[in-house]
Amino acid sequence: MGELEILEKDWRHWHYHNTALLVLSLIIFFFLANTVFVKDTITNIGSLGYLGAFVAGICFVSIFTLAPASVVLFNLANQLNPLEVAIVAGFGAVFGNYLIFRYIKNTVYRELKPLFMHHGAKPLIKLFKSPHFAWMIPILGAIIIASPLTDEIGMDLIGLSKIKTWQFLVITFLLNTVGIFLVIIASTSF
């Protein structure tokens, strides 16, 4: 067996390989975010009309792409109907949230859960699952998703509740559409 095959085998069996890929992709994106290529891409997305609104909606859900997506949506709302832009971007946000939700829940969350459980997360989880706090988790998650803050935290909170996938999709569509529409209206007011 060659050295490359051994490395590949070790990589596949390493427990945190999905988490490492996520962190690596975030680091790469952070360094590429201010390049001319990325700025030109953002400008080009804004010229795609409603398709651009959908793509900007996908980007609206992440802390790393929130600001450029907001600029694209603001520019599109000046050219097109702001409500229609918000609705189309809301569908894009649902798509982006779903991809993040499925990826994090099926890979990264599974990898990191034993680590968190081993290092003291059990009391915190018990607290949030108690009847006094359990009802607040999805509400807090919904508020975060509707706000201009990053959706990842809100999705994590909603994911802690035993919500079904279709409910998650409907809730995130409504919340993101309202949040995007409020951002568009607020930005056009100034």
PDB file of N, CA and C in Angstrom, residues 52-102:
ATOM      1  N   GLY A  52     -30.689  36.089  -9.285  1.00  0.00           N
ATOM      2  CA  GLY A  52     -29.710  36.692  -8.379  1.00  0.00           C
ATOM      3  C   GLY A  52     -30.260  36.833  -6.966  1.00  0.00           C
ATOM      4  N   ALA A  53     -31.556  37.143  -6.852  1.00  0.00           N
ATOM      5  CA  ALA A  53     -32.188  37.229  -5.531  1.00  0.00           C
ATOM      6  C   ALA A  53     -32.186  35.860  -4.846  1.00  0.00           C
ATOM      7  N   PHE A  54     -32.441  34.808  -5.626  1.00  0.00           N
ATOM      8  CA  PHE A  54     -32.420  33.446  -5.074  1.00  0.00           C
ATOM      9  C   PHE A  54     -31.017  33.104  -4.566  1.00  0.00           C
ATOM     10  N   VAL A  55     -29.995  33.377  -5.371  1.00  0.00           N
ATOM     11  CA  VAL A  55     -28.613  33.098  -4.977  1.00  0.00           C
ATOM     12  C   VAL A  55     -28.225  33.949  -3.768  1.00  0.00           C
ATOM     13  N   ALA A  56     -28.620  35.218  -3.771  1.00  0.00           N
ATOM     14  CA  ALA A  56     -28.329  36.083  -2.625  1.00  0.00           C
ATOM     15  C   ALA A  56     -29.045  35.575  -1.372  1.00  0.00           C
ATOM     16  N   GLY A  57     -30.244  35.019  -1.539  1.00  0.00           N
ATOM     17  CA  GLY A  57     -30.957  34.426  -0.409  1.00  0.00           C
ATOM     18  C   GLY A  57     -30.190  33.252   0.180  1.00  0.00           C
ATOM     19  N   ILE A  58     -29.599  32.431  -0.691  1.00  0.00           N
ATOM     20  CA  ILE A  58     -28.773  31.316  -0.207  1.00  0.00           C
ATOM     21  C   ILE A  58     -27.611  31.863   0.614  1.00  0.00           C
ATOM     22  N   CYS A  59     -27.008  32.926   0.133  1.00  0.00           N
ATOM     23  CA  CYS A  59     -25.849  33.526   0.818  1.00  0.00           C
ATOM     24  C   CYS A  59     -26.248  34.314   2.057  1.00  0.00           C
ATOM     25  N   PHE A  60     -27.514  34.718   2.159  1.00  0.00           N
ATOM     26  CA  PHE A  60     -27.993  35.541   3.269  1.00  0.00           C
ATOM     27  C   PHE A  60     -27.958  34.796   4.599  1.00  0.00           C
ATOM     28  N   VAL A  61     -27.901  33.476   4.574  1.00  0.00           N
ATOM     29  CA  VAL A  61     -28.028  32.692   5.802  1.00  0.00           C
ATOM     30  C   VAL A  61     -26.717  32.482   6.553  1.00  0.00           C
ATOM     31  N   SER A  62     -25.603  32.852   5.966  1.00  0.00           N
ATOM     32  CA  SER A  62     -24.315  32.612   6.613  1.00  0.00           C
ATOM     33  C   SER A  62     -23.661  33.921   7.033  1.00  0.00           C
ATOM     34  N   ILE A  63     -23.012  33.899   8.151  1.00  0.00           N
ATOM     35  CA  ILE A  63     -22.326  35.081   8.663  1.00  0.00           C
ATOM     36  C   ILE A  63     -21.258  35.557   7.689  1.00  0.00           C
ATOM     37  N   PHE A  64     -20.678  34.635   6.940  1.00  0.00           N
ATOM     38  CA  PHE A  64     -19.582  34.981   6.047  1.00  0.00           C
ATOM     39  C   PHE A  64     -20.052  35.645   4.760  1.00  0.00           C
ATOM     40  N   THR A  65     -21.299  35.422   4.384  1.00  0.00           N
ATOM     41  CA  THR A  65     -21.804  35.980   3.126  1.00  0.00           C
ATOM     42  C   THR A  65     -22.993  36.910   3.334  1.00  0.00           C
ATOM     43  N   LEU A  66     -23.330  37.192   4.568  1.00  0.00           N
ATOM     44  CA  LEU A  66     -24.489  38.032   4.877  1.00  0.00           C
ATOM     45  C   LEU A  66     -24.350  39.443   4.309  1.00  0.00           C
ATOM     46  N   ALA A  67     -23.224  40.077   4.521  1.00  0.00           N
ATOM     47  CA  ALA A  67     -23.056  41.467   4.072  1.00  0.00           C
ATOM     48  C   ALA A  67     -23.128  41.595   2.549  1.00  0.00           C
ATOM     49  N   PRO A  68     -22.382  40.788   1.776  1.00  0.00           N
ATOM     50  CA  PRO A  68     -22.503  40.935   0.330  1.00  0.00           C
ATOM     51  C   PRO A  68     -23.892  40.567  -0.186  1.00  0.00           C
ATOM     52  N   ALA A  69     -24.525  39.583   0.422  1.00  0.00           N
ATOM     53  CA  ALA A  69     -25.885  39.200   0.010  1.00  0.00           C
ATOM     54  C   ALA A  69     -26.854  40.345   0.273  1.00  0.00           C
ATOM     55  N   SER A  70     -26.677  41.043   1.387  1.00  0.00           N
ATOM     56  CA  SER A  70     -27.541  42.186   1.699  1.00  0.00           C
ATOM     57  C   SER A  70     -27.382  43.290   0.661  1.00  0.00           C
ATOM     58  N   VAL A  71     -26.152  43.529   0.238  1.00  0.00           N
ATOM     59  CA  VAL A  71     -25.906  44.550  -0.789  1.00  0.00           C
ATOM     60  C   VAL A  71     -26.597  44.168  -2.095  1.00  0.00           C
ATOM     61  N   VAL A  72     -26.465  42.907  -2.492  1.00  0.00           N
ATOM     62  CA  VAL A  72     -27.111  42.429  -3.724  1.00  0.00           C
ATOM     63  C   VAL A  72     -28.626  42.592  -3.623  1.00  0.00           C
ATOM     64  N   LEU A  73     -29.199  42.190  -2.487  1.00  0.00           N
ATOM     65  CA  LEU A  73     -30.657  42.284  -2.309  1.00  0.00           C
ATOM     66  C   LEU A  73     -31.116  43.741  -2.308  1.00  0.00           C
ATOM     67  N   PHE A  74     -30.352  44.610  -1.684  1.00  0.00           N
ATOM     68  CA  PHE A  74     -30.689  46.031  -1.677  1.00  0.00           C
ATOM     69  C   PHE A  74     -30.696  46.585  -3.102  1.00  0.00           C
ATOM     70  N   ASN A  75     -29.682  46.253  -3.877  1.00  0.00           N
ATOM     71  CA  ASN A  75     -29.618  46.726  -5.260  1.00  0.00           C
ATOM     72  C   ASN A  75     -30.751  46.155  -6.106  1.00  0.00           C
ATOM     73  N   LEU A  76     -31.058  44.888  -5.905  1.00  0.00           N
ATOM     74  CA  LEU A  76     -32.156  44.273  -6.660  1.00  0.00           C
ATOM     75  C   LEU A  76     -33.500  44.897  -6.283  1.00  0.00           C
ATOM     76  N   ALA A  77     -33.671  45.234  -5.000  1.00  0.00           N
ATOM     77  CA  ALA A  77     -34.931  45.835  -4.553  1.00  0.00           C
ATOM     78  C   ALA A  77     -35.124  47.223  -5.142  1.00  0.00           C
ATOM     79  N   ASN A  78     -34.034  47.877  -5.514  1.00  0.00           N
ATOM     80  CA  ASN A  78     -34.147  49.182  -6.175  1.00  0.00           C
ATOM     81  C   ASN A  78     -34.569  49.037  -7.631  1.00  0.00           C
ATOM     82  N   GLN A  79     -34.310  47.874  -8.224  1.00  0.00           N
ATOM     83  CA  GLN A  79     -34.627  47.637  -9.633  1.00  0.00           C
ATOM     84  C   GLN A  79     -35.938  46.864  -9.811  1.00  0.00           C
ATOM     85  N   LEU A  80     -36.247  45.982  -8.852  1.00  0.00           N
ATOM     86  CA  LEU A  80     -37.413  45.100  -8.956  1.00  0.00           C
ATOM     87  C   LEU A  80     -38.358  45.352  -7.783  1.00  0.00           C
ATOM     88  N   ASN A  81     -39.460  44.656  -7.763  1.00  0.00           N
ATOM     89  CA  ASN A  81     -40.412  44.763  -6.667  1.00  0.00           C
ATOM     90  C   ASN A  81     -39.774  44.221  -5.381  1.00  0.00           C
ATOM     91  N   PRO A  82     -39.654  45.043  -4.317  1.00  0.00           N
ATOM     92  CA  PRO A  82     -38.993  44.601  -3.090  1.00  0.00           C
ATOM     93  C   PRO A  82     -39.640  43.371  -2.447  1.00  0.00           C
ATOM     94  N   LEU A  83     -40.978  43.287  -2.492  1.00  0.00           N
ATOM     95  CA  LEU A  83     -41.645  42.125  -1.902  1.00  0.00           C
ATOM     96  C   LEU A  83     -41.317  40.862  -2.684  1.00  0.00           C
ATOM     97  N   GLU A  84     -41.322  40.951  -4.008  1.00  0.00           N
ATOM     98  CA  GLU A  84     -40.981  39.786  -4.828  1.00  0.00           C
ATOM     99  C   GLU A  84     -39.530  39.382  -4.619  1.00  0.00           C
ATOM    100  N   VAL A  85     -38.633  40.352  -4.498  1.00  0.00           N
ATOM    101  CA  VAL A  85     -37.231  40.049  -4.220  1.00  0.00           C
ATOM    102  C   VAL A  85     -37.114  39.321  -2.881  1.00  0.00           C
ATOM    103  N   ALA A  86     -37.844  39.792  -1.866  1.00  0.00           N
ATOM    104  CA  ALA A  86     -37.795  39.162  -0.540  1.00  0.00           C
ATOM    105  C   ALA A  86     -38.337  37.736  -0.591  1.00  0.00           C
ATOM    106  N   ILE A  87     -39.414  37.508  -1.349  1.00  0.00           N
ATOM    107  CA  ILE A  87     -39.994  36.163  -1.430  1.00  0.00           C
ATOM    108  C   ILE A  87     -39.034  35.211  -2.137  1.00  0.00           C
ATOM    109  N   VAL A  88     -38.482  35.636  -3.268  1.00  0.00           N
ATOM    110  CA  VAL A  88     -37.542  34.780  -3.997  1.00  0.00           C
ATOM    111  C   VAL A  88     -36.290  34.530  -3.155  1.00  0.00           C
ATOM    112  N   ALA A  89     -35.771  35.575  -2.502  1.00  0.00           N
ATOM    113  CA  ALA A  89     -34.612  35.414  -1.630  1.00  0.00           C
ATOM    114  C   ALA A  89     -34.956  34.523  -0.434  1.00  0.00           C
ATOM    115  N   GLY A  90     -36.211  34.581   0.032  1.00  0.00           N
ATOM    116  CA  GLY A  90     -36.654  33.704   1.115  1.00  0.00           C
ATOM    117  C   GLY A  90     -36.569  32.241   0.714  1.00  0.00           C
ATOM    118  N   PHE A  91     -36.951  31.932  -0.537  1.00  0.00           N
ATOM    119  CA  PHE A  91     -36.809  30.557  -1.029  1.00  0.00           C
ATOM    120  C   PHE A  91     -35.337  30.165  -1.099  1.00  0.00           C
ATOM    121  N   GLY A  92     -34.486  31.099  -1.543  1.00  0.00           N
ATOM    122  CA  GLY A  92     -33.050  30.826  -1.563  1.00  0.00           C
ATOM    123  C   GLY A  92     -32.506  30.587  -0.160  1.00  0.00           C
ATOM    124  N   ALA A  93     -32.984  31.381   0.794  1.00  0.00           N
ATOM    125  CA  ALA A  93     -32.543  31.213   2.183  1.00  0.00           C
ATOM    126  C   ALA A  93     -32.959  29.858   2.738  1.00  0.00           C
ATOM    127  N   VAL A  94     -34.156  29.412   2.384  1.00  0.00           N
ATOM    128  CA  VAL A  94     -34.603  28.082   2.824  1.00  0.00           C
ATOM    129  C   VAL A  94     -33.669  27.014   2.262  1.00  0.00           C
ATOM    130  N   PHE A  95     -33.335  27.149   0.985  1.00  0.00           N
ATOM    131  CA  PHE A  95     -32.422  26.190   0.357  1.00  0.00           C
ATOM    132  C   PHE A  95     -31.070  26.206   1.066  1.00  0.00           C
ATOM    133  N   GLY A  96     -30.531  27.397   1.323  1.00  0.00           N
ATOM    134  CA  GLY A  96     -29.257  27.513   2.025  1.00  0.00           C
ATOM    135  C   GLY A  96     -29.325  26.964   3.442  1.00  0.00           C
ATOM    136  N   ASN A  97     -30.401  27.291   4.153  1.00  0.00           N
ATOM    137  CA  ASN A  97     -30.580  26.770   5.512  1.00  0.00           C
ATOM    138  C   ASN A  97     -30.687  25.255   5.521  1.00  0.00           C
ATOM    139  N   TYR A  98     -31.416  24.720   4.566  1.00  0.00           N
ATOM    140  CA  TYR A  98     -31.597  23.267   4.509  1.00  0.00           C
ATOM    141  C   TYR A  98     -30.258  22.567   4.269  1.00  0.00           C
ATOM    142  N   LEU A  99     -29.461  23.111   3.353  1.00  0.00           N
ATOM    143  CA  LEU A  99     -28.147  22.511   3.099  1.00  0.00           C
ATOM    144  C   LEU A  99     -27.286  22.551   4.355  1.00  0.00           C
ATOM    145  N   ILE A 100     -27.267  23.699   5.023  1.00  0.00           N
ATOM    146  CA  ILE A 100     -26.482  23.825   6.252  1.00  0.00           C
ATOM    147  C   ILE A 100     -27.033  22.901   7.330  1.00  0.00           C
ATOM    148  N   PHE A 101     -28.354  22.889   7.491  1.00  0.00           N
ATOM    149  CA  PHE A 101     -29.016  22.080   8.514  1.00  0.00           C
ATOM    150  C   PHE A 101     -28.700  20.595   8.316  1.00  0.00           C
ATOM    151  N   ARG A 102     -28.835  20.113   7.077  1.00  0.00           N
ATOM    152  CA  ARG A 102     -28.592  18.697   6.808  1.00  0.00           C
ATOM    153  C   ARG A 102     -27.114  18.357   6.979  1.00  0.00           C
TER     154      ARG A 102
END
